[in-house]
PDB file of C-alpha atoms in Angstrom:
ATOM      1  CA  UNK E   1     -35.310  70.538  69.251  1.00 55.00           C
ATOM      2  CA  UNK E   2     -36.039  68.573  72.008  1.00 62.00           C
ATOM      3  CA  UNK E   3     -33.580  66.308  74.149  1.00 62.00           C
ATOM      4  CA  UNK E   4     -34.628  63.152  72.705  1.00 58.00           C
ATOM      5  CA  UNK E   5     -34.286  64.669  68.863  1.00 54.00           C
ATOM      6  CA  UNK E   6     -30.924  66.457  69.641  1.00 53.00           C
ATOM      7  CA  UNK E   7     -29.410  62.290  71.208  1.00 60.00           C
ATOM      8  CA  UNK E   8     -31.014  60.698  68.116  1.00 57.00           C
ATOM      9  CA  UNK E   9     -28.862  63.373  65.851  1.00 64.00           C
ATOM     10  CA  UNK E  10     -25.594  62.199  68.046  1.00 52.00           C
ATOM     11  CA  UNK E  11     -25.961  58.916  67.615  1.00 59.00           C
ATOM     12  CA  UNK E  12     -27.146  59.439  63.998  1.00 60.00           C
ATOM     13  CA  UNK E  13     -23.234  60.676  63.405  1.00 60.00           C
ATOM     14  CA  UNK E  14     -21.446  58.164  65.535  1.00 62.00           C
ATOM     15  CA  UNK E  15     -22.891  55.357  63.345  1.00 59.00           C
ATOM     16  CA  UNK E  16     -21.879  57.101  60.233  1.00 62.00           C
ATOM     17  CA  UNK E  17     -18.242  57.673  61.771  1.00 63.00           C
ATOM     18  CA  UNK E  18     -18.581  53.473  62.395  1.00 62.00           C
ATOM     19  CA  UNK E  19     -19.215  52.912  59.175  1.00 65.00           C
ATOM     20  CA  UNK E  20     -16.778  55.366  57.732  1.00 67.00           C
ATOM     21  CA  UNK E  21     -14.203  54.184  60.022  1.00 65.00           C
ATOM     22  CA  UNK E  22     -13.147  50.733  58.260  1.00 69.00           C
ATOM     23  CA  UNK E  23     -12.911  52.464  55.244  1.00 69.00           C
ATOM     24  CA  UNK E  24     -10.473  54.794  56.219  1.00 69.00           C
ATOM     25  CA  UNK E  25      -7.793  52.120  57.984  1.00 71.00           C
ATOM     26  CA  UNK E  26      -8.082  50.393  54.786  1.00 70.00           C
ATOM     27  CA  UNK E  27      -7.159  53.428  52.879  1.00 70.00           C
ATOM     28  CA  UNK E  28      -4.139  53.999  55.250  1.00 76.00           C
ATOM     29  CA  UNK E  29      -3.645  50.176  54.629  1.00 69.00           C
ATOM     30  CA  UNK E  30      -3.573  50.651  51.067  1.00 65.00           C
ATOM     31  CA  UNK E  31      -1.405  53.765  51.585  1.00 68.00           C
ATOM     32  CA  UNK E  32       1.215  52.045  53.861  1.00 65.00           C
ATOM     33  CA  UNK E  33       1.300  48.941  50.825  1.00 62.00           C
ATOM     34  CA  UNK E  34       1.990  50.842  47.844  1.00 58.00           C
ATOM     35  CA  UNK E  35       4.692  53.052  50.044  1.00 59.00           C
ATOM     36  CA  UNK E  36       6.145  49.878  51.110  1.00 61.00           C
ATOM     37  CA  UNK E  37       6.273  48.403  47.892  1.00 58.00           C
ATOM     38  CA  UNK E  38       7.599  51.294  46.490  1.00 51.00           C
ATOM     39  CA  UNK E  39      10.392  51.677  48.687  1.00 56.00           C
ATOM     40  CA  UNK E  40      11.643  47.956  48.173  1.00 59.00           C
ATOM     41  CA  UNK E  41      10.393  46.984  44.992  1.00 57.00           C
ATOM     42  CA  UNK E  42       9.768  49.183  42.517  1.00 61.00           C
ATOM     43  CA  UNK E  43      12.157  51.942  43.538  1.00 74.00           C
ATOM     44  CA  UNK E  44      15.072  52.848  40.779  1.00 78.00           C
ATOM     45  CA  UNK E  45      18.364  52.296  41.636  1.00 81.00           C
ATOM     46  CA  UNK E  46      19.500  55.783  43.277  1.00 87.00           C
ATOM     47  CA  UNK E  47      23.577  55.025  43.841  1.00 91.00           C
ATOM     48  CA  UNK E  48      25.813  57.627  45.950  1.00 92.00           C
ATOM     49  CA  UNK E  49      29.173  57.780  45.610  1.00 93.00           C
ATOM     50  CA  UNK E  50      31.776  58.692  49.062  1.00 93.00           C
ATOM     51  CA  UNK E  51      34.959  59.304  49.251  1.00 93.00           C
ATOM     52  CA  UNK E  52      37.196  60.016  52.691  1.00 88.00           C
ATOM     53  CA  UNK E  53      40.499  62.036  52.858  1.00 91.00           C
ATOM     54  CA  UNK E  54      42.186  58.994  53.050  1.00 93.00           C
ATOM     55  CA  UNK E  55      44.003  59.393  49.250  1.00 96.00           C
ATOM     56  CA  UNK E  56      47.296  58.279  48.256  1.00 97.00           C
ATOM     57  CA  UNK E  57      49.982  58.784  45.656  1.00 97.00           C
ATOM     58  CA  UNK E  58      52.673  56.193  43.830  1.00 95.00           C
ATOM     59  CA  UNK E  59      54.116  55.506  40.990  1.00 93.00           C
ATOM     60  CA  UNK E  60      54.329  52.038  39.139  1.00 92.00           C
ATOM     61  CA  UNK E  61      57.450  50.724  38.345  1.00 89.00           C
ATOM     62  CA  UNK E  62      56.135  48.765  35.336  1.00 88.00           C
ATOM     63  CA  UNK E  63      55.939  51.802  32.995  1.00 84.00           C
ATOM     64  CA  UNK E  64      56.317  54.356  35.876  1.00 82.00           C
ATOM     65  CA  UNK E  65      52.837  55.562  35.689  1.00 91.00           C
ATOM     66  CA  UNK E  66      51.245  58.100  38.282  1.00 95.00           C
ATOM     67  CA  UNK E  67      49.119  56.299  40.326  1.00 96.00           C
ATOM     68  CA  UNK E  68      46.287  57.418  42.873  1.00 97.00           C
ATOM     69  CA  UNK E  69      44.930  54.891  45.303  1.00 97.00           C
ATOM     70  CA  UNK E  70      41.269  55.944  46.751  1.00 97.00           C
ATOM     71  CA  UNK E  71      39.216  54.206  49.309  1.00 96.00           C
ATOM     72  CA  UNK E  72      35.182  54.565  47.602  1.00 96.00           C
ATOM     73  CA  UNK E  73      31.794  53.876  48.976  1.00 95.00           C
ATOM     74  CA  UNK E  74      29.206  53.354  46.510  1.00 95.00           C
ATOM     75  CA  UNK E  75      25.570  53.357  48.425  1.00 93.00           C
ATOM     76  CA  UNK E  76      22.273  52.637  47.044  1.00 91.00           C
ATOM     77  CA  UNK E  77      19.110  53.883  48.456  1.00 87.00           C
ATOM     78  CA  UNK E  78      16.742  52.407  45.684  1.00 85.00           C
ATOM     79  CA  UNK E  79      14.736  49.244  45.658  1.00 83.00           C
ATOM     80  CA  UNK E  80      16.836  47.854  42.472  1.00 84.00           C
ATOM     81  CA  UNK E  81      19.851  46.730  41.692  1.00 87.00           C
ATOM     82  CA  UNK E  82      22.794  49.751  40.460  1.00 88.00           C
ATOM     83  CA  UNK E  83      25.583  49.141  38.462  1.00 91.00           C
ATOM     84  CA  UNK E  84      28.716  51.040  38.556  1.00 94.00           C
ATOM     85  CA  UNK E  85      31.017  50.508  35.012  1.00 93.00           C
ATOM     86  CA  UNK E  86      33.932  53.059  35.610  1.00 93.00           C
ATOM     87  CA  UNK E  87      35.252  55.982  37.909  1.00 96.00           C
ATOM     88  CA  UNK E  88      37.373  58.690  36.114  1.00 96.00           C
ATOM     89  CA  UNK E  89      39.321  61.183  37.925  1.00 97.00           C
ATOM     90  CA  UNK E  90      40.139  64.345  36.494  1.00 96.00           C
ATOM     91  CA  UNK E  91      43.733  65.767  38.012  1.00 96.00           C
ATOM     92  CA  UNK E  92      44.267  69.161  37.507  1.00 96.00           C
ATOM     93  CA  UNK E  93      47.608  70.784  38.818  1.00 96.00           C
ATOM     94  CA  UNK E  94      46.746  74.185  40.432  1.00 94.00           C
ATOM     95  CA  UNK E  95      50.971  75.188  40.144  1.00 90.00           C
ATOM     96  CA  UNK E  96      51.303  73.884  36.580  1.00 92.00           C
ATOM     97  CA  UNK E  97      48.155  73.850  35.459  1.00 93.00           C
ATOM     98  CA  UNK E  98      48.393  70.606  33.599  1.00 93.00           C
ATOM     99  CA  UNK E  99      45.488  68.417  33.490  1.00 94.00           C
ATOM    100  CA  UNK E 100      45.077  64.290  32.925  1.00 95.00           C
ATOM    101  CA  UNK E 101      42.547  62.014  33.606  1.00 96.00           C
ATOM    102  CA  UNK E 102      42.878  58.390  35.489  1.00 97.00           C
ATOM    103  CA  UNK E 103      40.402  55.728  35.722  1.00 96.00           C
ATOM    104  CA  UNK E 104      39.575  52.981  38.100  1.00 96.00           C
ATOM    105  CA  UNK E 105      41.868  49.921  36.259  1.00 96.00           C
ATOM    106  CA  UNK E 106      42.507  47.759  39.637  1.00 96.00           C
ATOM    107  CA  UNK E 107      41.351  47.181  43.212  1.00 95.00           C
ATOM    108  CA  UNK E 108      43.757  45.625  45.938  1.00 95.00           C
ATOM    109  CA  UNK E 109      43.340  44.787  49.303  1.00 94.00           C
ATOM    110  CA  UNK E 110      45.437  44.476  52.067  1.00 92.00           C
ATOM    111  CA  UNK E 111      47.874  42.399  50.416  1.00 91.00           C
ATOM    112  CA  UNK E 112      48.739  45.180  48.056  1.00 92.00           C
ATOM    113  CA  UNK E 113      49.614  47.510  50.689  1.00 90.00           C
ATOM    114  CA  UNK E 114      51.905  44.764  52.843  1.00 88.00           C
ATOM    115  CA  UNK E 115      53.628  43.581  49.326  1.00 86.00           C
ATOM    116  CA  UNK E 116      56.394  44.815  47.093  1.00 84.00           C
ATOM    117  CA  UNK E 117      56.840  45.082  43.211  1.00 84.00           C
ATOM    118  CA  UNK E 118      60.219  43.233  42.218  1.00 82.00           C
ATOM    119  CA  UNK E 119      61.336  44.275  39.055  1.00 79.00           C
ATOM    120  CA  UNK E 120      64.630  41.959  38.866  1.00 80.00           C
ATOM    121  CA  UNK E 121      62.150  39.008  40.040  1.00 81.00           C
ATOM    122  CA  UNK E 122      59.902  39.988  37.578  1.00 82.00           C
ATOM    123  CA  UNK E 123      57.224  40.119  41.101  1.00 84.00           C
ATOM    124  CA  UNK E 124      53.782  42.123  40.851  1.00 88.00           C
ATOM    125  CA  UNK E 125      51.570  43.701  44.196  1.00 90.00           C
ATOM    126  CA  UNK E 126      48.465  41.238  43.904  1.00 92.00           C
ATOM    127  CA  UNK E 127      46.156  43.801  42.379  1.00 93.00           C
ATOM    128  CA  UNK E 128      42.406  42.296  40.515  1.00 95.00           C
ATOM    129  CA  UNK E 129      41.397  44.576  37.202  1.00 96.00           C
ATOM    130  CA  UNK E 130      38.535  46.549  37.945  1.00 96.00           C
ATOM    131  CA  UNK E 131      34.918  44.935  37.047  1.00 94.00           C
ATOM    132  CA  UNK E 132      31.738  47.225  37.492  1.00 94.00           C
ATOM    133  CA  UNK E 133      30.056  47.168  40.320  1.00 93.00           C
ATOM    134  CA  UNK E 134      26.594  45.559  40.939  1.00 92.00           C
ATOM    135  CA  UNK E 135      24.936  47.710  44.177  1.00 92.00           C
ATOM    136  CA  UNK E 136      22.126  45.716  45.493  1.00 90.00           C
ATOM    137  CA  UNK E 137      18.957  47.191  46.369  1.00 88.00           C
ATOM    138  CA  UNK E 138      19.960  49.254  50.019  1.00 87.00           C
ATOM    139  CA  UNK E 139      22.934  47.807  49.747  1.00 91.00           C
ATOM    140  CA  UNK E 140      26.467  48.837  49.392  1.00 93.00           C
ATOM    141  CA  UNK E 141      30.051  48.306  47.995  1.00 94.00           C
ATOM    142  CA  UNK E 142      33.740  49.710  49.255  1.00 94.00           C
ATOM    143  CA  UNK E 143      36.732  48.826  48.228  1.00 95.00           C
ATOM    144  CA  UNK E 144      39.904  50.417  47.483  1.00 96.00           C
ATOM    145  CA  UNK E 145      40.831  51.249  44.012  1.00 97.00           C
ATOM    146  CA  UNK E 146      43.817  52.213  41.974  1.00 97.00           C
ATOM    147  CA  UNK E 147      43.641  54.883  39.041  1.00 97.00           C
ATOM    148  CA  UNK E 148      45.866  54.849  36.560  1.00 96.00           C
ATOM    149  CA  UNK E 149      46.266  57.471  33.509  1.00 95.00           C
ATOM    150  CA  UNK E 150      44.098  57.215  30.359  1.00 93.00           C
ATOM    151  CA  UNK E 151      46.364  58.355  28.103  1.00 84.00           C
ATOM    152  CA  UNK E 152      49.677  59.948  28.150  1.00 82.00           C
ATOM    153  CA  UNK E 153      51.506  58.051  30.977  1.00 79.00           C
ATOM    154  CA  UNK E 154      54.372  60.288  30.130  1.00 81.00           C
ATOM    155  CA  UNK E 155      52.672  63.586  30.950  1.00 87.00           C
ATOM    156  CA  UNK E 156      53.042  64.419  34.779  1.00 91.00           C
ATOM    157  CA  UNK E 157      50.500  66.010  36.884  1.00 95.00           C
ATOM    158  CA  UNK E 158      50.955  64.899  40.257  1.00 95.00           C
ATOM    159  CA  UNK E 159      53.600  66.549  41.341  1.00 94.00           C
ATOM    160  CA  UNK E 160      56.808  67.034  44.160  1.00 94.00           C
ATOM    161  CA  UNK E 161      55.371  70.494  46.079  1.00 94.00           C
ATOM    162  CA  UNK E 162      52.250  71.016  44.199  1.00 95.00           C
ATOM    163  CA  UNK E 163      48.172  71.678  44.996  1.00 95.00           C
ATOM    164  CA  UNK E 164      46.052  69.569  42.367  1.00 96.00           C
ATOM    165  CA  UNK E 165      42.466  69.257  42.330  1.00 96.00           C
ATOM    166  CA  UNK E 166      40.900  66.156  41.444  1.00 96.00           C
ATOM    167  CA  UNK E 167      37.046  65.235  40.316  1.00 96.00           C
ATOM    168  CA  UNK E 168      35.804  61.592  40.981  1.00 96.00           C
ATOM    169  CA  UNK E 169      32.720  60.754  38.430  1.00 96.00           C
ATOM    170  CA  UNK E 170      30.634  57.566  38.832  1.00 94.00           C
ATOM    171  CA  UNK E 171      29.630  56.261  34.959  1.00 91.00           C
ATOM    172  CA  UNK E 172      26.387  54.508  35.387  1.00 89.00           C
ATOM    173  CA  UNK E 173      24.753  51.705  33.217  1.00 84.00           C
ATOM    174  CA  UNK E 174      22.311  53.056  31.484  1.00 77.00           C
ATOM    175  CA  UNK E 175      18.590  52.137  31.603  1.00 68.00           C
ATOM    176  CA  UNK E 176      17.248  50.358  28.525  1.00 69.00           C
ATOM    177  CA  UNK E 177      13.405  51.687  27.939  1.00 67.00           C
ATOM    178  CA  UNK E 178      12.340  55.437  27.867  1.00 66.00           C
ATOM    179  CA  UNK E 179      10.048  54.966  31.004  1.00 63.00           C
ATOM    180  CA  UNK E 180      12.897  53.657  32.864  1.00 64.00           C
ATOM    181  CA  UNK E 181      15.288  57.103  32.232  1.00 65.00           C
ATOM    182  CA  UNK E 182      12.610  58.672  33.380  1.00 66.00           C
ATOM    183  CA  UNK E 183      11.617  57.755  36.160  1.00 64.00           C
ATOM    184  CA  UNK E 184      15.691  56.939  37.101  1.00 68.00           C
ATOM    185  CA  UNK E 185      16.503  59.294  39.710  1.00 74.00           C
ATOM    186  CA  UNK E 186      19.538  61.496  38.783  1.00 79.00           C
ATOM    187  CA  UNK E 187      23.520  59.713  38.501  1.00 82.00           C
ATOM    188  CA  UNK E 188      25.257  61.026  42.057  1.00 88.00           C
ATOM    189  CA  UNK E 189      27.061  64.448  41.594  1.00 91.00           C
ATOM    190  CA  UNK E 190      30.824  64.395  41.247  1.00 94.00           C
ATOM    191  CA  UNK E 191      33.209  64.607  44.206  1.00 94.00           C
ATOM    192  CA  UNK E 192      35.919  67.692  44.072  1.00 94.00           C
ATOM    193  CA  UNK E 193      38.753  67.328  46.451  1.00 94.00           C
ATOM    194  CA  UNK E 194      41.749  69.482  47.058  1.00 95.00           C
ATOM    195  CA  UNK E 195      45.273  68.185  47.863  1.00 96.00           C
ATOM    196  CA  UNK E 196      48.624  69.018  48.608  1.00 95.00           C
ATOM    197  CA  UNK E 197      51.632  67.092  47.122  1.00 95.00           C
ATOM    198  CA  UNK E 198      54.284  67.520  49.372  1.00 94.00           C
ATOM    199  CA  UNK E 199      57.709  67.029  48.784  1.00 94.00           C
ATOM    200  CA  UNK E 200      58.872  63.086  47.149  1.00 94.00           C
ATOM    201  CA  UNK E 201      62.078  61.408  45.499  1.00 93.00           C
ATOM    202  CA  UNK E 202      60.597  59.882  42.474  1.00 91.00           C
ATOM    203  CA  UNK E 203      62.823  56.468  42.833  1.00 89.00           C
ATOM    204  CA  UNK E 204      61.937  56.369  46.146  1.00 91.00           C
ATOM    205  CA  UNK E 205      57.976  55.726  44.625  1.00 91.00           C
ATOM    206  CA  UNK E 206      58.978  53.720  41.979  1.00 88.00           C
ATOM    207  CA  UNK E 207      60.574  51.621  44.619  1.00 87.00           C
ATOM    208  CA  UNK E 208      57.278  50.891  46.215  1.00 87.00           C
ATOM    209  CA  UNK E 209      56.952  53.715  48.485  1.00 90.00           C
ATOM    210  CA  UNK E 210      53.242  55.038  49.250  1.00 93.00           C
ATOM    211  CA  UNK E 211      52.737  58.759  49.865  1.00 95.00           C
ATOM    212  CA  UNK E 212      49.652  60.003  51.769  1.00 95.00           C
ATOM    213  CA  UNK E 213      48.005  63.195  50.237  1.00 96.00           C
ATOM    214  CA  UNK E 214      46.920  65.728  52.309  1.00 94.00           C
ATOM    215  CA  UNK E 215      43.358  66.206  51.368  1.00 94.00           C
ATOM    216  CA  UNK E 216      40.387  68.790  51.550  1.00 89.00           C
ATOM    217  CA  UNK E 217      36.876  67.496  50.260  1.00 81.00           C
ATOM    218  CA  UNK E 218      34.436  69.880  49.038  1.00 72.00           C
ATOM    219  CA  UNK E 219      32.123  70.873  51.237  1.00 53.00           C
ATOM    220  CA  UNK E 220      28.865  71.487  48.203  1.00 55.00           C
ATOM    221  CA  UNK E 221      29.992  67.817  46.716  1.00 54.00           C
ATOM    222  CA  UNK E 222      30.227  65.716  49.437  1.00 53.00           C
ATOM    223  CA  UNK E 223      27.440  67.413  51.197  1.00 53.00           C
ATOM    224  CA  UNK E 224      25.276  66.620  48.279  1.00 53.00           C
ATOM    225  CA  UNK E 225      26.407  62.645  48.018  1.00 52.00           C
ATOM    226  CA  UNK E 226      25.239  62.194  52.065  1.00 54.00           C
ATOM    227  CA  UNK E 227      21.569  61.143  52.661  1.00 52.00           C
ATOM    228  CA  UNK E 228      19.673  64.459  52.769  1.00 50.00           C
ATOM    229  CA  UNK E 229      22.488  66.414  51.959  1.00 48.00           C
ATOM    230  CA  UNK E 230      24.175  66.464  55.173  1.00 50.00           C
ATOM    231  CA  UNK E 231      26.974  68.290  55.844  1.00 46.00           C
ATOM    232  CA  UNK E 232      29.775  65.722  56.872  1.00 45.00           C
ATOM    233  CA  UNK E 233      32.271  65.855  59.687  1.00 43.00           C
ATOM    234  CA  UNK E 234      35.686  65.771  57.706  1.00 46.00           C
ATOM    235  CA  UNK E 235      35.011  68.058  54.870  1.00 44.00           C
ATOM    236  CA  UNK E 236      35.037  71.211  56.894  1.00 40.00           C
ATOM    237  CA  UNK E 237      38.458  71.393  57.135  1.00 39.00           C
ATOM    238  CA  UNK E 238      41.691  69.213  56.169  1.00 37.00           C
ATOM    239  CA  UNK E 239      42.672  66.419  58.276  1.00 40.00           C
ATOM    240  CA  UNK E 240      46.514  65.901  58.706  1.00 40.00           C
ATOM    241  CA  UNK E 241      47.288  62.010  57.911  1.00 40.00           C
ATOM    242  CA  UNK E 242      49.888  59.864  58.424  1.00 43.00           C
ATOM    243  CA  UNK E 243      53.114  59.835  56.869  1.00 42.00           C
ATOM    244  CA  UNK E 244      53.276  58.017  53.361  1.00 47.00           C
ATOM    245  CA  UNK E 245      53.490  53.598  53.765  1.00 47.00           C
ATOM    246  CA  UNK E 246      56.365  51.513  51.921  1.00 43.00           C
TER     247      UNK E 246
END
């Protein structure tokens, strides 16, 4: 082959890489589009559910009822709207071993924590009943809720000196047609945290004392609610907090 034959053959394949070459930019185009739309369109709602070590223990003084006030994060990472329609907690005493479960009935702010329940006065801690939760697309909700018992109000789990172990499920709204449960991504795994109850005067809580839980999270179920099931800071080990609020 001579010189002349052998720089015809080059430029023989640089005109077909030319011509080749829009064709491929618009297949990454077309790539990048449907991956964009994907991620903020058509995506399924994919909620998360986080909870800190920041947990704390009452009682109410209308009807005396154990109650559990939790700080919760619910993220979505989908393209769609999520909706949240109840949290349960399951409450298992490790020293008793009696077991009750609360659900999310209220969520207070501020307010609730800097007022008083008056009995005499017939006065009430502002407190809103709990709605579910719309999460927008990559968007998210917290707010701190207040679980009450399901059932037997009388029955006592939560308590003076104790270890209890307590499960936090999301219930999800359901999607309506068959391609849509399948496609929906998984609901978000339960969170398992250990506490200990130290040592309280019942009248003192009725009176509107608030007692701070010393809490462990579960390493596995909190690891598994983070983005790419990283391992967070707190859940290691457990965090001393501050003495219980009145």
């Amino acid at each position: 082959m001579t010189s002349q034959e052998a720089s015809n053959s080059v430029n023989k394949a640089i005109l077909r890489s030319r011509a080749y070459l829009p064709t491929a930019i618009s297949a990454i185009a077309l790539v990048g589009s449907v991956v964009s739309m994907w991620e903020t369109t058509i995506k399924r709602a994919e909620v998360k559910l986080h909870v800190s070590d920041n947990i704390y223990f009452t009682r109410d003084p209308y009807g005396s009822y154990e109650v559990l006030i939790i700080p919760v994060t619910l993220s979505n990472r989908g393209a769609r709207d999520g909706t949240v329609l109840t949290l349960a907690l399951d409450v298992k005493n490790l020293t008793s071993n009696q077991s009750k479960r609360f659900k999310s009935t209220y969520s207070v702010d501020a307010k609730w924590f800097s007022g008083k329940d008056d009995l005499t006065a017939n006065l009430r801690r502002p407190k809103v009943p709990f709605a579910p939760v719309s999460v927008a697309g990559h968007g998210a909700f917290t707010g701190t809720l207040l679980f009450y018992p399901v059932d037997d109000p009388e029955k006592r789990v939560v308590d003076s000196k104790s270890q209890i172990e307590m499960t936090l499920t999301a219930g999800l709204l359901s999607e309506n047609s068959w391609l849509d449960r399948l496609l929906a991504p998984p609901p978000p795994p339960p969170v398992t945290m250990a506490a200990e109850v130290g040592e309280y005067n019942v009248g003192r809580l009725i009176g509107g004392y608030i007692m701070s839980l010393k809490v462990k999270l579960d390493v596995a179920s909190t690891a598994a609610a983070q983005p790419d099931g990283q391992r967070p800071p707190n859940a290691t080990a457990p965090t001393p907090t501050s003495p219980g609020r009145s």
